[in-house]
XYZ file of C-alpha atoms in Angstrom:
746
model
C -7.820 8.023 68.713
C -4.959 7.480 70.716
C -4.771 5.035 73.713
C -4.310 6.539 77.163
C -0.874 5.806 78.749
C -1.090 3.388 81.961
C -0.621 5.618 85.162
C 1.395 2.955 86.798
C 4.151 2.933 84.092
C 6.253 5.916 84.487
C 8.508 4.654 81.726
C 5.903 4.338 79.378
C 4.690 7.850 80.268
C 8.171 9.113 80.037
C 8.682 7.742 76.734
C 5.424 8.736 75.101
C 6.145 12.144 76.375
C 9.353 12.687 74.988
C 8.046 11.157 71.495
C 5.079 13.345 71.676
C 7.174 16.563 72.303
C 9.634 15.380 69.689
C 6.841 15.236 66.848
C 4.333 17.706 67.829
C 4.125 21.140 69.462
C 1.438 23.722 70.211
C 0.330 26.454 67.788
C -2.547 28.619 67.080
C -4.792 28.870 64.066
C -7.570 31.390 64.079
C -6.765 32.147 67.634
C -7.416 28.699 68.345
C -4.572 26.596 70.296
C -4.039 23.538 68.210
C -1.262 20.804 67.641
C 0.782 20.883 64.843
C 3.784 19.285 63.360
C 7.514 20.205 64.139
C 8.269 20.970 60.567
C 5.843 23.796 60.286
C 7.841 26.860 59.285
C 7.280 30.433 60.713
C 6.064 33.414 59.100
C 6.870 33.648 55.523
C 8.079 30.133 55.283
C 11.006 30.842 57.193
C 12.331 28.013 59.666
C 11.891 28.745 63.169
C 14.972 29.443 65.539
C 16.740 26.175 66.273
C 14.485 24.377 63.907
C 16.083 21.746 61.304
C 14.054 20.628 58.946
C 14.458 16.784 57.388
C 14.327 16.217 53.560
C 11.336 14.398 52.751
C 13.159 12.959 49.359
C 16.569 12.234 48.424
C 19.042 15.045 47.996
C 21.599 14.880 45.122
C 24.483 17.432 44.917
C 24.291 20.375 42.749
C 26.418 22.031 40.062
C 26.726 18.603 38.247
C 24.795 17.812 35.366
C 21.194 19.588 34.379
C 19.023 21.438 36.759
C 16.128 19.368 35.536
C 13.742 17.978 38.505
C 14.384 14.360 39.738
C 11.651 12.734 37.970
C 13.051 14.025 34.656
C 16.989 13.562 35.102
C 16.436 10.198 36.949
C 13.611 8.835 34.784
C 13.818 5.186 34.029
C 17.343 4.899 36.388
C 17.027 2.229 39.083
C 19.457 1.027 41.541
C 19.781 -2.616 41.962
C 20.853 -4.335 45.131
C 21.437 -8.121 45.920
C 20.037 -8.866 49.363
C 18.636 -11.845 51.350
C 16.456 -12.294 54.538
C 16.229 -15.122 57.164
C 12.768 -16.674 57.543
C 12.215 -19.193 60.335
C 10.519 -22.486 59.658
C 9.229 -23.685 62.877
C 6.840 -26.442 61.587
C 9.241 -28.456 59.908
C 11.846 -30.916 61.387
C 14.336 -30.858 58.007
C 15.232 -27.313 58.350
C 15.090 -24.430 61.169
C 15.574 -21.358 58.899
C 15.350 -21.012 55.078
C 17.482 -18.037 53.577
C 15.547 -16.368 50.701
C 17.596 -14.314 48.293
C 15.888 -11.362 46.395
C 16.464 -8.070 44.548
C 16.231 -4.667 46.041
C 14.970 -2.010 43.275
C 15.294 1.746 44.309
C 13.576 4.202 41.913
C 15.644 7.523 41.626
C 12.806 9.369 40.063
C 10.431 9.264 43.014
C 12.460 7.391 45.900
C 10.300 4.255 45.822
C 11.476 0.926 46.414
C 10.504 -2.591 45.326
C 11.543 -6.111 46.414
C 11.537 -8.894 44.085
C 12.336 -12.536 44.676
C 13.683 -14.871 41.739
C 11.653 -17.935 40.991
C 13.155 -21.090 42.331
C 11.954 -24.304 40.488
C 9.863 -26.537 42.927
C 10.324 -24.124 45.956
C 6.728 -24.417 47.054
C 6.878 -20.798 48.075
C 4.749 -17.995 46.378
C 7.608 -15.840 44.790
C 7.787 -12.862 42.623
C 7.200 -9.433 43.853
C 7.349 -9.487 47.809
C 7.078 -5.581 48.365
C 5.216 -3.568 45.726
C 6.756 -0.503 44.420
C 6.073 2.542 47.132
C 7.718 4.721 49.514
C 8.671 2.583 52.564
C 8.715 4.365 55.984
C 11.725 3.919 58.168
C 11.302 1.790 61.121
C 10.081 3.139 64.416
C 10.442 5.609 65.824
C 11.183 7.280 62.792
C 7.936 6.067 60.870
C 7.145 9.542 59.730
C 10.111 9.574 57.351
C 10.947 7.401 54.357
C 13.763 5.690 52.968
C 16.027 7.756 50.588
C 19.228 6.861 48.817
C 21.403 7.850 51.869
C 20.418 4.478 53.558
C 21.613 2.259 50.993
C 24.961 0.664 50.940
C 26.663 -2.776 50.480
C 27.144 -4.703 53.381
C 24.337 -3.016 55.398
C 20.818 -4.185 56.507
C 17.710 -2.345 56.018
C 14.370 -3.171 57.752
C 11.018 -2.948 55.725
C 8.303 -3.589 57.708
C 9.993 -5.570 60.461
C 11.869 -7.786 58.200
C 15.565 -7.331 58.164
C 17.298 -7.451 54.687
C 21.004 -7.917 54.185
C 22.473 -6.032 51.187
C 25.289 -7.960 49.715
C 26.309 -6.424 46.538
C 24.897 -4.345 43.941
C 25.055 -3.854 40.095
C 27.697 -1.873 38.363
C 25.672 1.133 37.637
C 24.535 1.578 41.292
C 28.154 1.400 42.441
C 29.143 4.101 39.909
C 26.115 6.116 40.958
C 26.776 6.122 44.533
C 30.258 6.845 44.100
C 29.380 10.241 42.595
C 27.441 10.910 45.350
C 30.170 10.431 47.807
C 29.314 7.182 49.471
C 32.151 5.337 50.343
C 31.245 1.542 49.306
C 31.686 -1.419 51.773
C 33.358 -4.565 50.320
C 30.889 -6.928 48.904
C 29.519 -9.457 51.713
C 29.138 -13.584 51.534
C 26.133 -15.066 49.777
C 24.909 -17.573 52.189
C 23.308 -20.617 50.762
C 19.891 -22.199 51.803
C 21.076 -25.464 53.818
C 17.672 -27.256 52.710
C 18.017 -26.346 49.235
C 21.937 -27.594 49.202
C 20.573 -30.920 50.792
C 17.850 -31.166 48.209
C 20.366 -30.555 45.405
C 22.797 -33.276 46.740
C 20.079 -35.922 46.892
C 18.811 -35.110 43.140
C 22.275 -35.281 41.816
C 22.794 -38.481 43.624
C 19.876 -40.181 42.151
C 20.145 -42.273 39.081
C 17.356 -42.332 36.688
C 15.643 -45.670 36.200
C 15.823 -45.575 32.688
C 18.555 -44.000 30.206
C 17.216 -40.389 29.324
C 18.265 -39.089 25.942
C 18.274 -35.481 25.369
C 17.715 -34.178 21.798
C 17.923 -30.532 21.536
C 16.102 -29.404 18.492
C 14.966 -26.166 19.854
C 17.820 -24.304 18.427
C 17.263 -25.592 15.197
C 13.671 -24.624 15.218
C 14.229 -20.983 16.402
C 16.781 -20.652 13.770
C 14.981 -22.092 10.744
C 11.356 -21.805 11.347
C 9.621 -20.489 8.403
C 12.542 -21.235 6.167
C 11.356 -23.647 3.421
C 13.394 -25.013 0.488
C 11.612 -25.620 -2.807
C 12.302 -28.122 -5.390
C 10.619 -28.696 -8.857
C 10.436 -32.498 -9.384
C 9.250 -34.988 -11.993
C 8.302 -38.519 -11.577
C 8.485 -40.618 -14.578
C 5.495 -43.022 -14.288
C 5.215 -44.096 -18.198
C 6.099 -47.656 -17.249
C 2.900 -48.493 -15.377
C -0.310 -49.115 -17.126
C -1.884 -45.482 -18.287
C 1.118 -43.708 -16.828
C 2.383 -40.489 -17.634
C 5.280 -38.041 -16.059
C 3.878 -36.675 -12.957
C 5.329 -32.952 -12.071
C 5.544 -32.553 -8.274
C 6.909 -29.721 -5.866
C 9.087 -30.651 -2.737
C 9.177 -28.867 0.076
C 11.866 -29.466 2.743
C 11.188 -27.929 6.145
C 14.696 -26.781 7.676
C 13.231 -26.435 11.167
C 12.747 -30.080 11.575
C 14.183 -31.964 8.404
C 10.810 -32.973 7.291
C 9.638 -33.481 3.689
C 6.350 -32.626 1.897
C 5.391 -33.309 -1.547
C 2.662 -31.808 -3.780
C 1.166 -32.463 -6.991
C 0.991 -30.322 -9.598
C -2.310 -31.631 -11.546
C -3.050 -30.377 -15.121
C -6.365 -29.185 -15.954
C -9.113 -31.737 -17.319
C -6.525 -34.515 -16.427
C -9.081 -36.661 -15.184
C -7.242 -37.158 -11.642
C -8.589 -36.695 -8.202
C -7.481 -33.237 -6.682
C -5.537 -34.774 -3.466
C -4.193 -32.260 -1.191
C -0.690 -33.881 -0.703
C 1.201 -36.556 -2.741
C 3.339 -37.148 0.638
C 2.334 -35.550 3.820
C 5.032 -33.737 5.934
C 7.500 -36.430 7.566
C 10.957 -37.341 7.442
C 11.858 -39.421 4.571
C 14.175 -42.302 5.053
C 16.788 -43.397 2.463
C 16.123 -47.242 1.486
C 15.407 -49.227 -1.033
C 11.764 -50.398 -1.805
C 12.707 -54.048 -1.093
C 14.029 -52.978 2.473
C 11.071 -51.680 4.152
C 10.888 -52.292 7.785
C 7.786 -53.883 9.619
C 5.408 -51.924 11.834
C 7.620 -51.688 15.404
C 10.611 -52.432 14.006
C 11.995 -48.998 14.153
C 11.530 -47.599 17.484
C 13.260 -44.857 19.752
C 14.313 -47.526 22.534
C 15.072 -51.169 22.552
C 13.295 -53.277 25.364
C 14.982 -56.452 27.074
C 12.952 -59.251 28.631
C 15.450 -60.531 31.606
C 13.584 -63.770 32.411
C 11.910 -64.533 29.287
C 9.277 -67.526 29.528
C 10.753 -68.810 32.551
C 8.428 -67.161 35.272
C 5.035 -68.092 33.962
C 3.622 -65.234 31.942
C 5.412 -62.552 33.913
C 8.187 -60.979 32.678
C 10.779 -58.341 33.746
C 11.491 -55.944 31.019
C 14.300 -53.078 31.318
C 15.528 -50.593 28.891
C 18.867 -51.563 26.670
C 21.649 -49.042 27.382
C 23.733 -50.421 24.803
C 21.128 -50.536 21.978
C 22.000 -53.973 20.978
C 18.987 -54.538 18.618
C 18.442 -51.005 17.364
C 17.733 -50.086 13.793
C 19.743 -47.137 12.198
C 17.870 -45.533 9.780
C 19.168 -42.651 7.649
C 16.867 -40.100 6.610
C 17.379 -37.165 3.757
C 18.934 -33.970 4.674
C 19.407 -30.838 2.974
C 22.897 -31.875 1.994
C 21.320 -34.647 0.097
C 19.367 -32.505 -2.286
C 20.352 -30.869 -5.443
C 19.443 -30.383 -9.163
C 19.891 -33.587 -11.084
C 19.466 -35.838 -7.988
C 16.976 -38.828 -8.161
C 15.405 -39.376 -4.420
C 13.536 -42.545 -3.399
C 10.208 -41.461 -2.538
C 8.658 -44.782 -0.943
C 9.491 -46.549 -4.066
C 9.206 -43.793 -6.340
C 12.276 -42.419 -8.252
C 11.692 -38.370 -8.005
C 14.120 -36.539 -10.152
C 14.486 -32.968 -8.828
C 14.838 -30.492 -11.807
C 14.976 -26.877 -10.680
C 14.524 -24.673 -7.585
C 13.551 -21.227 -6.395
C 15.344 -18.111 -5.737
C 15.710 -18.728 -1.792
C 16.977 -22.293 -2.264
C 19.510 -21.285 -4.536
C 20.808 -18.447 -2.154
C 20.685 -21.111 0.757
C 23.068 -23.814 -0.928
C 25.237 -20.870 -2.046
C 25.660 -19.586 1.270
C 26.171 -22.764 3.068
C 27.441 -25.259 0.766
C 29.146 -22.960 -1.877
C 27.322 -24.449 -4.882
C 27.084 -21.915 -7.977
C 25.739 -24.145 -10.507
C 22.002 -24.027 -10.537
C 21.305 -24.925 -14.229
C 17.701 -26.424 -14.632
C 16.666 -29.564 -16.391
C 13.984 -29.413 -18.705
C 10.932 -31.407 -17.381
C 7.968 -29.831 -18.677
C 6.306 -31.238 -21.720
C 5.757 -28.890 -24.502
C 2.170 -27.620 -23.965
C -0.248 -29.023 -26.615
C -1.207 -27.272 -29.761
C -4.149 -24.784 -29.020
C -7.387 -25.988 -30.614
C -8.913 -23.338 -32.707
C -12.326 -22.549 -31.899
C -14.700 -22.789 -34.587
C -18.076 -20.994 -34.560
C -21.286 -21.844 -36.568
C -22.006 -19.057 -39.165
C -24.494 -16.341 -38.288
C -28.170 -17.546 -38.517
C -29.479 -14.043 -39.528
C -31.579 -13.939 -36.204
C -30.997 -11.183 -33.618
C -27.582 -9.350 -33.695
C -23.987 -11.166 -34.600
C -22.909 -10.688 -30.976
C -25.942 -12.010 -29.382
C -25.901 -14.990 -31.473
C -22.179 -15.620 -31.059
C -22.838 -15.456 -27.074
C -25.084 -18.405 -27.439
C -21.799 -20.353 -28.552
C -19.383 -19.215 -25.732
C -20.927 -20.903 -22.520
C -24.057 -23.504 -21.993
C -26.119 -20.621 -20.272
C -26.349 -17.525 -22.888
C -25.440 -14.420 -21.692
C -26.170 -11.039 -23.314
C -23.213 -9.254 -25.150
C -21.292 -6.902 -22.756
C -21.000 -3.100 -23.830
C -18.191 -1.019 -23.303
C -19.253 0.754 -20.414
C -16.032 2.069 -19.726
C -15.803 3.798 -23.351
C -19.483 5.009 -22.960
C -18.448 6.926 -19.601
C -15.512 8.663 -21.139
C -16.940 9.559 -24.568
C -20.167 10.490 -23.528
C -21.381 14.288 -23.631
C -20.128 16.527 -20.804
C -21.146 20.076 -20.855
C -19.828 21.607 -23.740
C -17.839 18.692 -24.716
C -20.057 16.706 -27.060
C -18.214 13.700 -28.463
C -19.843 13.803 -31.522
C -18.090 14.359 -34.873
C -20.431 15.845 -37.680
C -19.346 15.783 -41.260
C -21.254 17.185 -44.665
C -21.817 14.737 -46.981
C -23.197 14.581 -50.633
C -24.322 11.770 -52.907
C -21.931 9.991 -55.205
C -24.434 9.997 -58.228
C -24.980 11.336 -61.466
C -28.646 12.122 -60.835
C -29.309 15.642 -61.043
C -32.097 15.601 -58.469
C -29.927 13.765 -55.980
C -26.505 15.550 -56.496
C -27.544 18.543 -54.832
C -28.933 16.844 -51.840
C -27.067 17.464 -48.620
C -26.582 15.303 -45.308
C -25.016 15.459 -41.964
C -23.518 12.606 -40.790
C -22.928 12.335 -36.953
C -20.728 9.790 -35.722
C -21.296 9.176 -31.865
C -18.003 8.338 -30.161
C -19.443 6.654 -27.280
C -20.976 3.685 -28.710
C -19.460 3.909 -32.485
C -22.943 4.488 -33.934
C -23.851 6.685 -36.839
C -26.961 8.827 -37.853
C -27.825 10.731 -40.937
C -29.598 13.647 -41.090
C -30.898 15.393 -44.484
C -31.036 19.067 -44.427
C -34.422 20.601 -45.819
C -33.971 22.812 -49.101
C -36.753 25.017 -50.681
C -37.910 23.900 -54.058
C -36.445 20.720 -54.348
C -39.421 18.602 -53.792
C -37.510 16.378 -51.254
C -38.479 16.609 -47.523
C -35.516 16.795 -45.390
C -35.386 15.132 -41.821
C -33.864 11.729 -40.675
C -32.535 9.921 -43.301
C -30.891 6.796 -41.495
C -31.836 5.691 -37.597
C -28.864 5.761 -35.191
C -26.957 2.396 -35.225
C -23.688 0.831 -36.185
C -23.397 0.322 -39.537
C -21.323 -2.595 -41.382
C -18.654 -2.117 -44.120
C -19.723 -3.079 -47.288
C -18.510 -6.320 -49.325
C -18.739 -8.579 -46.457
C -20.416 -11.807 -46.213
C -23.835 -11.832 -44.550
C -23.726 -15.447 -43.094
C -20.257 -16.150 -41.638
C -18.592 -17.100 -38.404
C -16.617 -13.908 -37.814
C -17.867 -10.540 -36.488
C -18.562 -8.202 -39.259
C -16.086 -4.984 -39.619
C -18.291 -1.603 -38.947
C -17.535 1.889 -39.535
C -15.169 3.571 -37.211
C -14.254 7.175 -36.386
C -10.776 6.716 -38.302
C -12.974 5.871 -41.601
C -14.657 9.453 -41.293
C -12.704 12.324 -42.599
C -13.123 15.083 -45.307
C -12.533 13.541 -48.799
C -13.865 9.899 -47.736
C -16.262 7.940 -49.575
C -18.262 5.838 -47.481
C -21.421 3.272 -48.327
C -24.165 3.408 -45.940
C -26.646 0.555 -46.850
C -26.216 0.962 -50.448
C -25.886 4.677 -50.392
C -22.651 6.280 -51.391
C -21.617 9.302 -49.681
C -18.759 11.991 -50.298
C -17.688 13.923 -47.055
C -16.992 17.117 -48.069
C -16.634 19.339 -44.874
C -16.920 18.918 -41.189
C -17.747 21.090 -38.305
C -15.284 23.063 -36.331
C -15.465 20.579 -33.181
C -14.916 17.577 -35.412
C -11.635 19.269 -36.653
C -10.349 20.189 -33.178
C -11.120 16.822 -31.518
C -9.399 14.985 -34.641
C -6.510 17.293 -34.109
C -6.225 16.899 -30.266
C -6.119 13.111 -30.698
C -3.994 12.943 -33.528
C -2.487 9.596 -32.272
C -6.044 8.273 -33.056
C -6.289 9.747 -36.447
C -3.776 9.846 -38.951
C -5.570 11.997 -41.174
C -5.274 14.969 -38.675
C -1.877 14.441 -37.410
C 0.486 16.892 -38.663
C 3.583 15.046 -38.102
C 2.580 11.999 -40.540
C 1.470 14.452 -42.988
C 4.156 16.480 -43.147
C 6.649 13.558 -43.417
C 4.563 12.165 -46.157
C 4.793 15.396 -48.114
C 8.591 15.393 -47.625
C 8.713 11.958 -49.137
C 6.633 12.903 -52.291
C 8.296 16.408 -52.728
C 11.711 16.008 -51.779
C 13.029 15.221 -55.108
C 11.785 18.395 -56.721
C 11.800 20.892 -53.439
C 13.611 23.248 -55.552
C 10.782 23.517 -58.076
C 8.100 23.572 -55.519
C 9.780 26.687 -53.695
C 9.728 28.328 -57.079
C 5.961 27.585 -57.317
C 5.105 28.782 -53.843
C 6.982 32.184 -54.974
C 5.421 32.435 -58.132
C 1.955 32.145 -56.579
C 3.054 35.071 -54.094
C 4.166 37.825 -56.706
C 3.720 40.720 -53.906
C 6.007 38.536 -51.589
C 3.488 38.892 -48.553
C 4.389 35.335 -47.457
C 0.591 34.761 -47.561
C -1.646 32.612 -49.891
C -5.275 32.476 -50.191
C -6.736 29.089 -49.244
C -8.153 27.988 -52.579
C -4.801 28.718 -54.636
C -3.009 26.598 -51.785
C -5.317 23.674 -52.001
C -4.712 23.620 -55.896
C -1.142 23.945 -55.359
C -0.981 21.107 -52.856
C -3.090 19.020 -54.962
C -1.082 19.534 -58.122
C 2.493 19.089 -56.143
C 1.447 15.681 -54.529
C -0.514 14.195 -57.420
C -3.748 13.659 -55.434
C -1.822 11.606 -53.048
C -2.856 13.881 -50.076
C -6.464 13.764 -48.902
C -8.797 16.809 -48.743
C -8.648 16.353 -44.740
C -4.762 16.101 -44.871
C -4.685 19.465 -46.973
C -7.135 21.184 -44.444
C -5.117 20.013 -41.777
C -1.997 21.877 -43.161
C -3.989 24.879 -43.894
C -5.260 25.068 -40.279
C -2.075 24.496 -38.843
C -0.136 27.117 -40.930
C -3.183 29.798 -41.253
C -3.623 33.378 -40.178
C -6.735 33.165 -38.342
C -8.232 36.602 -36.720
C -8.924 34.554 -33.240
C -11.917 35.453 -31.777
C -11.731 34.333 -28.468
C -14.872 34.381 -26.149
C -14.988 37.673 -24.146
C -14.159 36.489 -20.460
C -15.654 39.883 -19.378
C -19.115 38.836 -20.649
C -18.951 35.404 -18.958
C -17.970 36.954 -15.686
C -20.825 39.664 -16.031
C -23.249 36.520 -16.702
C -21.829 34.701 -13.519
C -21.783 37.657 -11.157
C -25.212 38.524 -12.003
C -26.446 34.640 -11.237
C -24.279 35.033 -7.850
C -26.054 38.420 -6.828
C -29.409 37.112 -7.454
C -28.800 34.114 -5.239
C -27.030 36.121 -2.658
C -23.692 34.061 -2.794
C -20.908 36.069 -0.852
C -19.066 33.278 0.661
C -15.876 33.955 -1.564
C -13.353 33.638 1.429
C -14.277 30.154 2.236
C -14.086 29.130 -1.390
C -10.829 30.475 -1.692
C -9.599 28.818 1.762
C -10.648 25.622 0.411
C -8.994 25.914 -2.974
C -5.748 26.756 -0.757
C -6.233 23.660 1.505
C -6.488 21.175 -1.521
C -3.391 22.875 -3.230
C -1.111 20.394 -1.665
C 1.882 21.541 -3.697
C 1.000 25.296 -2.683
C 1.656 26.330 -6.373
C -1.569 28.123 -6.983
C -2.910 25.587 -9.518
C -5.271 22.685 -9.384
C -6.775 20.508 -11.888
C -9.915 21.283 -13.848
C -12.153 18.720 -12.309
C -10.933 19.336 -8.906
C -11.984 22.872 -8.870
C -15.366 22.015 -10.610
C -15.853 19.724 -7.537
C -15.069 22.297 -5.008
C -17.612 24.694 -6.737
C -20.296 21.935 -6.667
C -19.904 21.322 -3.048
C -20.400 24.979 -2.215
C -23.599 24.557 -4.286
C -22.165 27.469 -6.576
C -25.323 28.805 -8.478
C -23.990 28.797 -11.788
C -24.636 26.454 -14.981
C -22.336 23.793 -15.435
C -21.774 24.982 -18.885
C -20.976 28.442 -17.734
C -18.700 27.279 -15.127
C -16.703 25.002 -17.096
C -16.359 27.732 -19.697
C -14.899 30.010 -16.798
C -12.325 27.407 -15.728
C -11.176 26.717 -19.074
C -10.200 30.376 -19.579
C -7.782 29.727 -16.610
C -6.356 26.757 -17.594
C -2.612 25.861 -18.933
C -1.808 23.010 -21.114
C -2.084 20.446 -18.378
C -5.902 21.379 -17.382
C -4.670 22.979 -14.397
C -6.690 26.102 -13.151
C -5.315 29.539 -11.538
C -7.984 29.381 -8.897
C -6.927 32.443 -7.529
C -7.884 34.418 -10.650
C -10.951 32.480 -10.865
C -12.183 33.381 -7.595
C -11.099 36.875 -8.019
C -13.352 37.279 -11.219
C -16.530 35.859 -9.500
C -16.045 38.204 -6.635
C -18.837 40.834 -7.393
C -18.041 42.609 -4.016
C -14.718 43.387 -4.682
C -14.054 42.793 -8.543
C -17.688 43.954 -10.231
C -17.862 43.717 -13.766
C -19.986 46.316 -15.712
C -23.223 44.750 -16.943
C -23.181 46.407 -20.379
C -20.120 44.070 -21.404
C -21.087 42.181 -24.689
C -19.653 39.531 -26.615
C -17.840 40.030 -29.741
C -18.657 36.633 -31.387
C -22.268 35.180 -30.795
C -22.241 31.946 -29.037
C -23.208 29.027 -31.308
C -23.946 25.769 -29.921
C -23.153 22.536 -31.361
C -26.769 21.244 -31.961
C -27.301 24.408 -34.327
C -25.016 23.313 -36.854
C -26.681 23.241 -40.246
C -23.921 22.211 -42.402
C -22.781 25.650 -43.509
C -19.189 26.532 -43.800
C -17.943 27.935 -40.490
C -17.914 31.410 -39.657
C -14.311 31.782 -39.234
C -12.604 29.687 -42.267
C -9.251 29.529 -43.042
C -8.476 32.222 -45.530
C -4.865 32.817 -45.813
C -2.060 30.457 -45.482
C 1.791 31.023 -44.341
C 3.680 28.994 -46.595
C 6.954 30.017 -45.549
C 6.806 28.170 -42.171
C 5.492 25.143 -44.111
C 8.452 25.076 -46.838
C 10.933 25.326 -43.672
C 9.196 22.282 -41.780
C 9.318 20.217 -45.009
C 12.307 21.074 -46.844
C 14.559 22.874 -44.245
C 15.971 26.379 -44.431
C 17.879 27.503 -47.583
C 21.576 27.635 -47.133
């Protein structure tokens, strides 16, 4: 609410009237007369006749630089001015006024101003930010306007809230900026000193300290070498003392403060106490064991008694400026440490034998040392005592009995869980090798008996099943319980673990003995052949490279005769040989040095087979039928998920990744069927073309007729009865075999 003017004061009335008419005038809003500001524009925003609008912010010349707004163009650009102001001190006799120096910051982005006073030690004045950053209005009668860049120059005065600041100078950036604006800069003004501060400084300089101060600047060394530690590997030969032996030590030299710390490397079962440090961190003096100083002899300062005992028990003590009785003590520095040096550690002679890489680099850089040949100091390790275990007692398994000898608290034997998870059955991948076997006997009753030997790769166990045959008088069924089988010819009660049959011991043509029963392996199922050929590095009998090298070593001396024999076996020049003549021919050429499995591996590798592949249309027909029954139509989202997981955008994803994505969508397909479909679109690296896979499943856009049937009936691994495979190797291409073994003819 405005205060009324006094009626008797005509000067106040005229001044207030002039100010009132200058800042306000009448206008109409909704046909109501009201006071409006003088800077209100006319109709359409155009200024009225004779109206001069004052800029609210700083105006910078156009045409130079970018056309960006000021808060972008002048972001983080500040004009800095050096200034001071006078402050009266009426409450003290020592000073009448005080000169306080400050900094004025003008922020170009929004015309805000900040005044900061630097901190002065022991001033007793709360210093820092005097005026916080904001837009400061001009002094009256122009308080409706704000300070802009035009009001600042060197050797001028500005008034902030009734306090007058004298600008004496500015920084180089401010000078350049003001010159670009066309401002003619005034010369720098004089920086007056505060008289009271000057007098205080004179008094402080004239005062002499009561005791001699010694300044030792260690901050620079600390800041430069903090965290830098030299490491030496040392030996202390303590064999001269009773029950003494060489001690292995590690010396740490801290470059930050020239202190040394020593740790002892305590061997296992040495009987010594595990102390944290052999020598705590401190400066290590260089004196002989006989020259130890008494406590109090080495001090930083020397005190002199002026009166001695002349005045009773009272004395007058002063510091010795000359350090008459000071004891000068030398300490180990980094220049005193080197490989081969013997240092005195409180009477113990410690020899430096080696150092780490950082220490070598430090001495090479600072002192130019290049020879860091280590001195052997470690004693040779004692001979390892071979652990001898008692023989097997026959109670429990051998592994369980051995565990009672390995620890005080017997633990059960650990199974290879990782191998179990990798080799356990997964869908159509059974990880089960099956062989057809017969008895090795002259008994006419047992000679025709057939057995199926199954080897489980997950835990190396074996089971034997006898196939039932009619009119033999022998009931078929389980012949041997699933278990691990020891190899024959081993001592029963011995300290070592017995050897068991492995997967590499089973192959076609092998003779094995299971608990006194001798078997001859005569055949295997298709999965066993395929698995052994796929993992040829584990099964040498199915490694075609090793077999060809072996065949080359056997037949290379008579390679010409072997080629003639193959040609004579093929009189019609079809370049094909039946499997049985090929097998007999290989047995005659190698003299029985190749096993039956190796011959079958060669035949399978060079065979001419009618590849009956699984009909993919049949699989897709079965899959689409299942998807229709469960009303699954979310193929667009499934395809988008495959594309999102394809980081390389190559259209391929790993088999297991595709299977995981399908499981996340709850695809209503059996796991075996899903794996078979994914396998159809795999390459050699188990990468699946997911686009073709999704298109095949999409029964809306790509329906498959339901009458499609499979060409070869599906046979499961569990149904194998030991009969020969339905697709045996019939004919062999012998020309590629001859070229791979003996090379092409010249």
